[in-house]
């Protein structure tokens, strides 16, 4: 693999781990996600194609809304900002393949551990407001998203990825056309000048360098919508099977998940340490996180972590716990979250699927007190 410092695009993102250079993909170590708002310097990067040219004048970037609308729109970023109500929400963006490396046998695709996720403050306008201005026809049932980036071979005539969503998700007020991240203009690597942010659903819907939203009268069939892409079996299948002849559904809301962001895996404490502060984050797609539990005895007993209130829907829940350690030695901290539908994270990867989506197995962090690991 290429050396990390050969990649100028990743400058300033020094703590990320590189998963691929072409296309550029990098994830955040769990301990890099210890802030309520993930800084841009530690926000993961996922591309399916090459990077497009940088926009010289971001406010002149053009978005087209067409298809099943009464009046197709061509709006610059400046017009989006001036004609529609601006909103800022802190929301989780998570790659559909986050956690993929925990599937056994290995599934196809980038080997994400737990760091294909971040939670940023996104500023933009509700896609719903813009769609209302265009006037949705009764035939409007699905969106189709297009960006300015070329595919992996550098071709501009084939989108690197083009996904879409049911129109009711597009009409949620938190689904944003975003032009700022953490209070600054949207960085180029994260899709600046303009991207979609579709919270709670796979990150692949959050089209970067957004140029067009085509409103369709049927489910979209662009790259990333067909075959095994972003689809999971309706019922569990044997791990390692090829998915042929199996009923699949499009992965929409992401499953409940939590990470331990402090201490970092491998932390060694001085002999005599008995109390350690444990922190993390939990999120649950369209659902809410109801509970986070911690175990330091490999799941034999669990105790509740304290949850902080969310800033808004789709924010992640920051949690903390302070656990007395029984003595010296090596321990594993396990964290598991439960959502508002009563679903709890599994201890090992469940729902194996050929492309490895939606793995939400419990995150485990090893620590040592008074001894070398
Ligand atoms: N134009 C475009 N948008 C895209 C992609 C892409 O390759 N091209 N990748 C998608 C995927 S798979 C993910 S997980 C998110 C990642 O966003 P980030 O790079 O800002 O973290 O962008 C999505 N939007
Ligand atoms: Mo993704």
Short mmCIF file of C-alpha atoms and ligand atoms in Angstrom, two decimals:
data_model
loop_
_atom_site.label_atom_id
_atom_site.label_comp_id
_atom_site.label_asym_id
_atom_site.label_seq_id
_atom_site.Cartn_x
_atom_site.Cartn_y
_atom_site.Cartn_z
CA UNK A 1 0.00 0.00 0.00
CA UNK A 2 1.08 3.57 -0.59
CA UNK A 3 2.85 5.42 2.13
CA UNK A 4 0.61 7.67 4.16
CA UNK A 5 2.74 10.81 3.69
CA UNK A 6 2.58 10.48 -0.11
CA UNK A 7 -1.04 11.56 -0.06
CA UNK A 8 -1.40 15.35 -0.01
CA UNK A 9 -5.22 15.17 0.17
CA UNK A 10 -4.97 13.67 3.63
CA UNK A 11 -2.79 16.45 4.99
CA UNK A 12 -4.12 17.52 8.39
CA UNK A 13 -5.75 14.14 8.95
CA UNK A 14 -2.66 12.55 10.42
CA UNK A 15 -4.32 10.27 12.95
CA UNK A 16 -6.51 8.47 10.41
CA UNK A 17 -5.68 4.96 9.23
CA UNK A 18 -5.50 4.56 5.48
CA UNK A 19 -7.70 1.78 4.06
CA UNK A 20 -7.12 2.64 0.41
CA UNK A 21 -5.38 5.25 -1.72
CA UNK A 22 -7.23 4.94 -5.06
CA UNK A 23 -10.03 5.55 -4.22
CA UNK A 24 -9.03 7.43 -1.08
CA UNK A 25 -10.49 5.80 2.06
CA UNK A 26 -9.38 6.39 5.66
CA UNK A 27 -10.93 5.65 9.05
CA UNK A 28 -10.64 7.13 12.53
CA UNK A 29 -9.25 5.10 15.44
CA UNK A 30 -11.97 4.85 18.13
CA UNK A 31 -10.02 7.06 20.55
CA UNK A 32 -10.08 9.79 17.87
CA UNK A 33 -13.87 9.93 18.29
CA UNK A 34 -13.79 11.07 21.94
CA UNK A 35 -15.35 14.51 21.20
CA UNK A 36 -19.07 15.29 21.02
CA UNK A 37 -18.35 17.00 17.69
CA UNK A 38 -15.80 15.16 15.57
CA UNK A 39 -13.23 17.67 14.29
CA UNK A 40 -12.66 17.70 10.52
CA UNK A 41 -9.05 16.65 11.17
CA UNK A 42 -10.34 13.34 12.51
CA UNK A 43 -13.40 12.81 10.31
CA UNK A 44 -13.26 9.63 8.19
CA UNK A 45 -13.00 9.79 4.40
CA UNK A 46 -14.69 7.50 1.90
CA UNK A 47 -14.56 7.84 -1.87
CA UNK A 48 -15.79 5.45 -4.53
CA UNK A 49 -14.07 7.27 -7.38
CA UNK A 50 -11.38 9.90 -7.87
CA UNK A 51 -11.60 13.44 -6.54
CA UNK A 52 -13.21 16.06 -8.80
CA UNK A 53 -11.54 19.43 -9.54
CA UNK A 54 -11.81 21.92 -6.68
CA UNK A 55 -14.47 24.61 -7.13
CA UNK A 56 -12.91 28.05 -7.60
CA UNK A 57 -16.03 29.93 -6.54
CA UNK A 58 -18.03 27.80 -4.06
CA UNK A 59 -21.05 30.14 -3.98
CA UNK A 60 -21.51 29.66 -7.75
CA UNK A 61 -21.69 25.84 -7.45
CA UNK A 62 -24.87 24.74 -9.21
CA UNK A 63 -27.45 22.19 -8.07
CA UNK A 64 -30.12 20.91 -10.44
CA UNK A 65 -33.40 19.43 -9.16
CA UNK A 66 -35.36 17.75 -11.93
CA UNK A 67 -37.52 14.76 -12.82
CA UNK A 68 -40.93 14.36 -11.19
CA UNK A 69 -41.29 18.02 -10.15
CA UNK A 70 -43.63 20.77 -11.34
CA UNK A 71 -40.79 23.26 -11.87
CA UNK A 72 -37.22 21.99 -12.25
CA UNK A 73 -34.76 24.18 -10.33
CA UNK A 74 -31.21 25.33 -10.96
CA UNK A 75 -29.89 26.86 -7.75
CA UNK A 76 -26.44 28.10 -6.83
CA UNK A 77 -25.12 27.59 -3.32
CA UNK A 78 -25.55 31.35 -2.83
CA UNK A 79 -29.24 31.03 -3.77
CA UNK A 80 -29.72 28.03 -1.47
CA UNK A 81 -28.28 30.13 1.36
CA UNK A 82 -30.40 33.21 0.65
CA UNK A 83 -33.73 31.66 -0.36
CA UNK A 84 -34.15 28.93 2.25
CA UNK A 85 -34.00 28.73 6.05
CA UNK A 86 -30.52 27.69 7.21
CA UNK A 87 -30.30 24.97 9.85
CA UNK A 88 -27.45 23.49 11.86
CA UNK A 89 -27.71 20.00 13.31
CA UNK A 90 -25.09 17.75 14.84
CA UNK A 91 -25.58 14.40 13.11
CA UNK A 92 -23.84 11.07 12.69
CA UNK A 93 -22.54 10.08 9.27
CA UNK A 94 -21.64 6.40 9.07
CA UNK A 95 -20.48 4.27 6.18
CA UNK A 96 -22.79 1.32 5.47
CA UNK A 97 -19.74 -0.94 5.70
CA UNK A 98 -18.53 0.32 9.07
CA UNK A 99 -17.48 -2.72 11.15
CA UNK A 100 -17.08 -4.92 8.06
CA UNK A 101 -13.73 -6.39 9.18
CA UNK A 102 -15.45 -8.15 12.10
CA UNK A 103 -17.46 -10.41 9.80
CA UNK A 104 -16.22 -13.97 9.53
CA UNK A 105 -15.55 -15.14 6.89
CA UNK A 106 -14.37 -11.83 5.45
CA UNK A 107 -16.92 -9.93 3.35
CA UNK A 108 -16.12 -7.97 0.15
CA UNK A 109 -15.03 -4.35 0.51
CA UNK A 110 -13.01 -1.91 2.59
CA UNK A 111 -12.01 -3.52 5.89
CA UNK A 112 -13.49 -0.88 8.23
CA UNK A 113 -13.07 -1.53 11.92
CA UNK A 114 -15.19 0.90 13.98
CA UNK A 115 -14.01 4.22 12.55
CA UNK A 116 -16.11 4.68 9.40
CA UNK A 117 -18.20 7.12 11.39
CA UNK A 118 -18.15 10.68 12.69
CA UNK A 119 -20.56 13.20 14.14
CA UNK A 120 -20.31 16.75 12.80
CA UNK A 121 -22.32 19.95 12.92
CA UNK A 122 -23.77 20.27 9.45
CA UNK A 123 -25.20 23.58 8.27
CA UNK A 124 -27.42 23.74 5.24
CA UNK A 125 -31.04 23.88 4.16
CA UNK A 126 -33.64 21.12 4.39
CA UNK A 127 -33.89 19.22 1.12
CA UNK A 128 -37.65 19.15 1.89
CA UNK A 129 -37.89 22.96 1.59
CA UNK A 130 -36.16 22.90 -1.80
CA UNK A 131 -38.33 20.03 -3.04
CA UNK A 132 -41.41 21.96 -1.95
CA UNK A 133 -40.21 24.93 -3.97
CA UNK A 134 -39.85 22.67 -7.00
CA UNK A 135 -43.27 21.11 -6.33
CA UNK A 136 -43.29 17.32 -6.11
CA UNK A 137 -45.61 15.54 -8.51
CA UNK A 138 -47.71 12.68 -7.09
CA UNK A 139 -45.47 10.38 -9.15
CA UNK A 140 -42.39 11.37 -7.07
CA UNK A 141 -41.37 8.32 -5.05
CA UNK A 142 -37.56 8.19 -5.00
CA UNK A 143 -34.48 10.40 -5.26
CA UNK A 144 -31.33 9.84 -7.38
CA UNK A 145 -28.12 11.63 -6.39
CA UNK A 146 -25.27 12.76 -8.63
CA UNK A 147 -21.89 14.28 -7.80
CA UNK A 148 -19.05 15.85 -9.78
CA UNK A 149 -16.43 13.18 -9.06
CA UNK A 150 -15.19 10.86 -11.85
CA UNK A 151 -15.20 7.09 -11.40
CA UNK A 152 -12.16 5.03 -10.36
CA UNK A 153 -10.72 5.09 -13.88
CA UNK A 154 -11.12 8.87 -14.14
CA UNK A 155 -14.19 8.83 -16.37
CA UNK A 156 -16.66 11.66 -15.94
CA UNK A 157 -19.40 10.05 -18.05
CA UNK A 158 -20.07 7.31 -15.48
CA UNK A 159 -20.92 8.25 -11.88
CA UNK A 160 -18.64 6.71 -9.23
CA UNK A 161 -21.75 6.15 -7.14
CA UNK A 162 -25.34 7.31 -7.50
CA UNK A 163 -27.73 6.27 -4.79
CA UNK A 164 -31.19 7.42 -3.79
CA UNK A 165 -33.81 7.18 -1.07
CA UNK A 166 -37.54 6.88 -0.61
CA UNK A 167 -39.18 10.27 -0.87
CA UNK A 168 -40.33 10.27 2.78
CA UNK A 169 -36.69 10.18 3.96
CA UNK A 170 -35.89 13.02 1.54
CA UNK A 171 -38.73 15.02 3.14
CA UNK A 172 -37.43 14.70 6.71
CA UNK A 173 -36.31 18.09 7.94
CA UNK A 174 -32.92 16.74 9.07
CA UNK A 175 -32.04 15.61 5.53
CA UNK A 176 -29.84 18.54 4.54
CA UNK A 177 -28.21 20.11 1.53
CA UNK A 178 -25.11 21.05 3.52
CA UNK A 179 -22.55 23.73 2.72
CA UNK A 180 -20.80 23.98 6.08
CA UNK A 181 -19.27 21.53 8.55
CA UNK A 182 -18.38 22.43 12.13
CA UNK A 183 -19.04 26.10 11.44
CA UNK A 184 -16.69 26.45 8.45
CA UNK A 185 -17.31 26.09 4.70
CA UNK A 186 -17.69 22.40 3.80
CA UNK A 187 -14.15 21.04 3.22
CA UNK A 188 -13.37 19.80 -0.28
CA UNK A 189 -12.63 16.24 0.87
CA UNK A 190 -16.05 16.05 2.52
CA UNK A 191 -17.87 17.14 -0.63
CA UNK A 192 -17.49 20.93 -0.59
CA UNK A 193 -19.02 23.17 -1.79
CA UNK A 194 -22.24 21.12 -1.44
CA UNK A 195 -23.26 17.69 -0.21
CA UNK A 196 -26.28 15.82 1.00
CA UNK A 197 -26.41 14.68 4.61
CA UNK A 198 -28.93 11.87 5.06
CA UNK A 199 -28.63 11.04 8.76
CA UNK A 200 -29.23 7.55 10.14
CA UNK A 201 -28.97 5.82 6.74
CA UNK A 202 -25.81 4.53 5.01
CA UNK A 203 -23.25 7.29 4.33
CA UNK A 204 -23.39 6.46 0.63
CA UNK A 205 -26.66 8.41 0.37
CA UNK A 206 -24.89 11.57 1.51
CA UNK A 207 -23.64 12.47 -1.98
CA UNK A 208 -20.58 14.74 -2.00
CA UNK A 209 -19.85 17.42 -4.63
CA UNK A 210 -23.59 17.32 -5.24
CA UNK A 211 -24.68 18.52 -8.70
CA UNK A 212 -28.08 16.96 -9.32
CA UNK A 213 -31.02 15.36 -7.56
CA UNK A 214 -33.26 13.59 -10.03
CA UNK A 215 -36.71 12.88 -8.61
CA UNK A 216 -37.88 9.55 -9.92
CA UNK A 217 -41.18 7.72 -10.32
CA UNK A 218 -39.59 4.43 -9.24
CA UNK A 219 -36.74 3.06 -7.12
CA UNK A 220 -33.42 4.44 -8.39
CA UNK A 221 -31.14 2.02 -10.27
CA UNK A 222 -27.81 3.89 -10.39
CA UNK A 223 -24.42 2.45 -9.34
CA UNK A 224 -24.78 1.41 -5.69
CA UNK A 225 -28.50 0.59 -5.98
CA UNK A 226 -28.52 -2.78 -7.74
CA UNK A 227 -27.36 -6.36 -7.14
CA UNK A 228 -25.75 -6.83 -3.74
CA UNK A 229 -24.91 -3.12 -3.29
CA UNK A 230 -26.21 -1.74 0.00
CA UNK A 231 -28.57 -4.68 0.27
CA UNK A 232 -28.84 -7.19 3.08
CA UNK A 233 -30.72 -10.48 3.32
CA UNK A 234 -34.27 -10.25 4.65
CA UNK A 235 -33.60 -13.39 6.72
CA UNK A 236 -30.16 -14.49 7.99
CA UNK A 237 -28.10 -16.57 5.53
CA UNK A 238 -25.13 -18.90 6.15
CA UNK A 239 -21.91 -16.86 6.53
CA UNK A 240 -19.80 -17.15 3.40
CA UNK A 241 -22.65 -17.86 1.00
CA UNK A 242 -22.90 -15.81 -2.19
CA UNK A 243 -26.37 -14.32 -1.69
CA UNK A 244 -27.75 -15.86 -4.88
CA UNK A 245 -31.46 -16.63 -4.79
CA UNK A 246 -31.83 -14.87 -1.45
CA UNK A 247 -34.47 -12.21 -0.78
CA UNK A 248 -32.64 -8.92 -0.17
CA UNK A 249 -33.75 -5.54 1.11
CA UNK A 250 -32.14 -2.14 0.65
CA UNK A 251 -30.25 -1.19 3.82
CA UNK A 252 -31.99 1.92 5.15
CA UNK A 253 -31.74 2.78 8.85
CA UNK A 254 -28.33 1.74 10.25
CA UNK A 255 -28.31 -0.63 13.24
CA UNK A 256 -27.69 0.35 16.88
CA UNK A 257 -24.00 0.63 17.70
CA UNK A 258 -21.61 1.97 20.33
CA UNK A 259 -17.89 2.57 20.63
CA UNK A 260 -15.55 3.03 23.57
CA UNK A 261 -13.58 6.22 22.90
CA UNK A 262 -11.64 6.28 26.20
CA UNK A 263 -9.53 4.54 27.27
CA UNK A 264 -7.80 3.58 24.03
CA UNK A 265 -7.25 -0.09 23.31
CA UNK A 266 -3.97 -1.20 24.92
CA UNK A 267 -3.87 1.47 27.66
CA UNK A 268 -1.62 0.45 30.57
CA UNK A 269 -2.39 1.84 34.05
CA UNK A 270 -0.04 2.07 37.01
CA UNK A 271 -0.24 -0.64 39.64
CA UNK A 272 -2.86 0.22 42.22
CA UNK A 273 -5.26 1.92 39.78
CA UNK A 274 -8.81 0.93 40.66
CA UNK A 275 -11.08 3.56 39.12
CA UNK A 276 -10.95 4.48 35.48
CA UNK A 277 -13.16 6.81 33.49
CA UNK A 278 -14.77 5.13 30.52
CA UNK A 279 -16.37 7.17 27.74
CA UNK A 280 -17.94 6.53 24.40
CA UNK A 281 -20.66 7.22 21.89
CA UNK A 282 -23.75 5.35 20.74
CA UNK A 283 -26.20 5.82 17.87
CA UNK A 284 -29.02 3.86 16.28
CA UNK A 285 -29.92 4.99 12.75
CA UNK A 286 -33.47 6.40 12.72
CA UNK A 287 -34.02 5.06 16.23
CA UNK A 288 -32.91 6.48 19.58
CA UNK A 289 -30.36 4.97 21.95
CA UNK A 290 -32.17 3.97 25.14
CA UNK A 291 -29.39 2.33 27.10
CA UNK A 292 -25.64 1.67 27.07
CA UNK A 293 -24.19 -1.05 29.29
CA UNK A 294 -20.59 -1.80 30.16
CA UNK A 295 -18.93 -5.05 31.13
CA UNK A 296 -15.39 -5.66 32.38
CA UNK A 297 -15.86 -9.39 32.89
CA UNK A 298 -16.50 -10.48 29.31
CA UNK A 299 -20.22 -10.11 29.45
CA UNK A 300 -20.86 -11.97 32.73
CA UNK A 301 -22.23 -8.81 34.35
CA UNK A 302 -23.23 -5.45 32.88
CA UNK A 303 -23.71 -2.01 34.42
CA UNK A 304 -25.42 1.03 33.00
CA UNK A 305 -23.48 3.96 31.60
CA UNK A 306 -24.80 7.51 32.01
CA UNK A 307 -26.17 8.99 28.77
CA UNK A 308 -25.84 12.67 27.91
CA UNK A 309 -28.78 14.41 26.27
CA UNK A 310 -28.63 14.80 22.49
CA UNK A 311 -28.35 18.23 20.94
CA UNK A 312 -30.90 17.25 18.29
CA UNK A 313 -32.27 14.10 16.63
CA UNK A 314 -29.51 12.07 14.87
CA UNK A 315 -26.82 13.38 17.23
CA UNK A 316 -24.90 10.55 18.85
CA UNK A 317 -25.38 9.85 22.53
CA UNK A 318 -22.21 10.46 24.50
CA UNK A 319 -21.98 8.14 27.47
CA UNK A 320 -19.70 7.70 30.45
CA UNK A 321 -19.14 5.19 33.21
CA UNK A 322 -16.73 4.76 36.07
CA UNK A 323 -16.02 1.17 36.95
CA UNK A 324 -14.03 -0.10 39.93
CA UNK A 325 -11.49 -2.65 38.74
CA UNK A 326 -11.19 -5.67 41.00
CA UNK A 327 -7.37 -5.78 41.01
CA UNK A 328 -4.26 -5.94 38.88
CA UNK A 329 -4.24 -7.62 35.49
CA UNK A 330 -5.66 -7.46 32.01
CA UNK A 331 -9.30 -6.55 31.40
CA UNK A 332 -11.53 -6.01 28.43
CA UNK A 333 -14.06 -3.22 28.43
CA UNK A 334 -17.15 -4.12 26.44
CA UNK A 335 -19.94 -1.67 25.60
CA UNK A 336 -23.34 -2.53 24.20
CA UNK A 337 -26.21 -0.23 23.29
CA UNK A 338 -29.95 -0.86 23.05
CA UNK A 339 -32.28 1.10 20.77
CA UNK A 340 -35.85 2.32 21.18
CA UNK A 341 -37.15 -0.78 19.38
CA UNK A 342 -35.51 -2.96 22.05
CA UNK A 343 -32.69 -4.21 19.81
CA UNK A 344 -29.31 -4.71 21.51
CA UNK A 345 -25.90 -5.05 19.87
CA UNK A 346 -24.73 -8.65 19.46
CA UNK A 347 -21.46 -9.78 21.06
CA UNK A 348 -20.22 -11.15 17.73
CA UNK A 349 -21.00 -10.04 14.18
CA UNK A 350 -24.51 -11.07 13.20
CA UNK A 351 -26.41 -10.99 9.91
CA UNK A 352 -23.46 -11.83 7.68
CA UNK A 353 -23.98 -10.59 4.11
CA UNK A 354 -21.74 -10.82 1.03
CA UNK A 355 -20.85 -7.12 0.95
CA UNK A 356 -20.48 -6.81 4.70
CA UNK A 357 -22.96 -4.08 5.66
CA UNK A 358 -24.32 -3.15 9.04
CA UNK A 359 -21.98 -5.02 11.36
CA UNK A 360 -22.71 -3.76 14.87
CA UNK A 361 -20.85 -6.23 17.09
CA UNK A 362 -19.85 -5.04 20.57
CA UNK A 363 -16.62 -3.00 20.66
CA UNK A 364 -13.98 -4.47 22.97
CA UNK A 365 -11.05 -2.54 24.44
CA UNK A 366 -8.21 -4.28 26.30
CA UNK A 367 -6.48 -2.55 29.22
CA UNK A 368 -3.84 -3.56 31.75
CA UNK A 369 -3.34 -2.50 35.34
CA UNK A 370 0.12 -2.83 36.82
CA UNK A 371 1.49 -5.27 34.23
CA UNK A 372 2.66 -5.23 30.64
CA UNK A 373 0.09 -6.39 28.09
N1 LIG B 1 -19.81 12.12 -4.86
C1 LIG B 1 -19.61 11.15 -3.97
N2 LIG B 1 -20.31 11.18 -2.82
C2 LIG B 1 -20.10 10.22 -1.89
C3 LIG B 1 -19.20 9.16 -2.10
C4 LIG B 1 -18.47 9.17 -3.33
O1 LIG B 1 -17.65 8.30 -3.61
N3 LIG B 1 -18.71 10.17 -4.22
N4 LIG B 1 -19.04 8.19 -1.15
C5 LIG B 1 -20.17 8.00 -0.20
C6 LIG B 1 -19.87 7.13 0.92
S1 LIG B 1 -19.84 5.46 0.58
C7 LIG B 1 -19.71 7.61 2.20
S2 LIG B 1 -19.56 6.55 3.52
C8 LIG B 1 -19.66 9.07 2.47
C9 LIG B 1 -18.37 9.45 3.19
O2 LIG B 1 -18.32 10.82 3.44
P1 LIG B 1 -16.97 11.50 3.93
O3 LIG B 1 -15.88 11.15 2.96
O4 LIG B 1 -17.25 12.95 4.04
O5 LIG B 1 -16.67 10.91 5.30
O6 LIG B 1 -19.75 9.83 1.28
C10 LIG B 1 -20.67 9.34 0.33
N5 LIG B 1 -20.80 10.30 -0.73
MO1 LIG B 2 -19.83 4.37 2.60
#
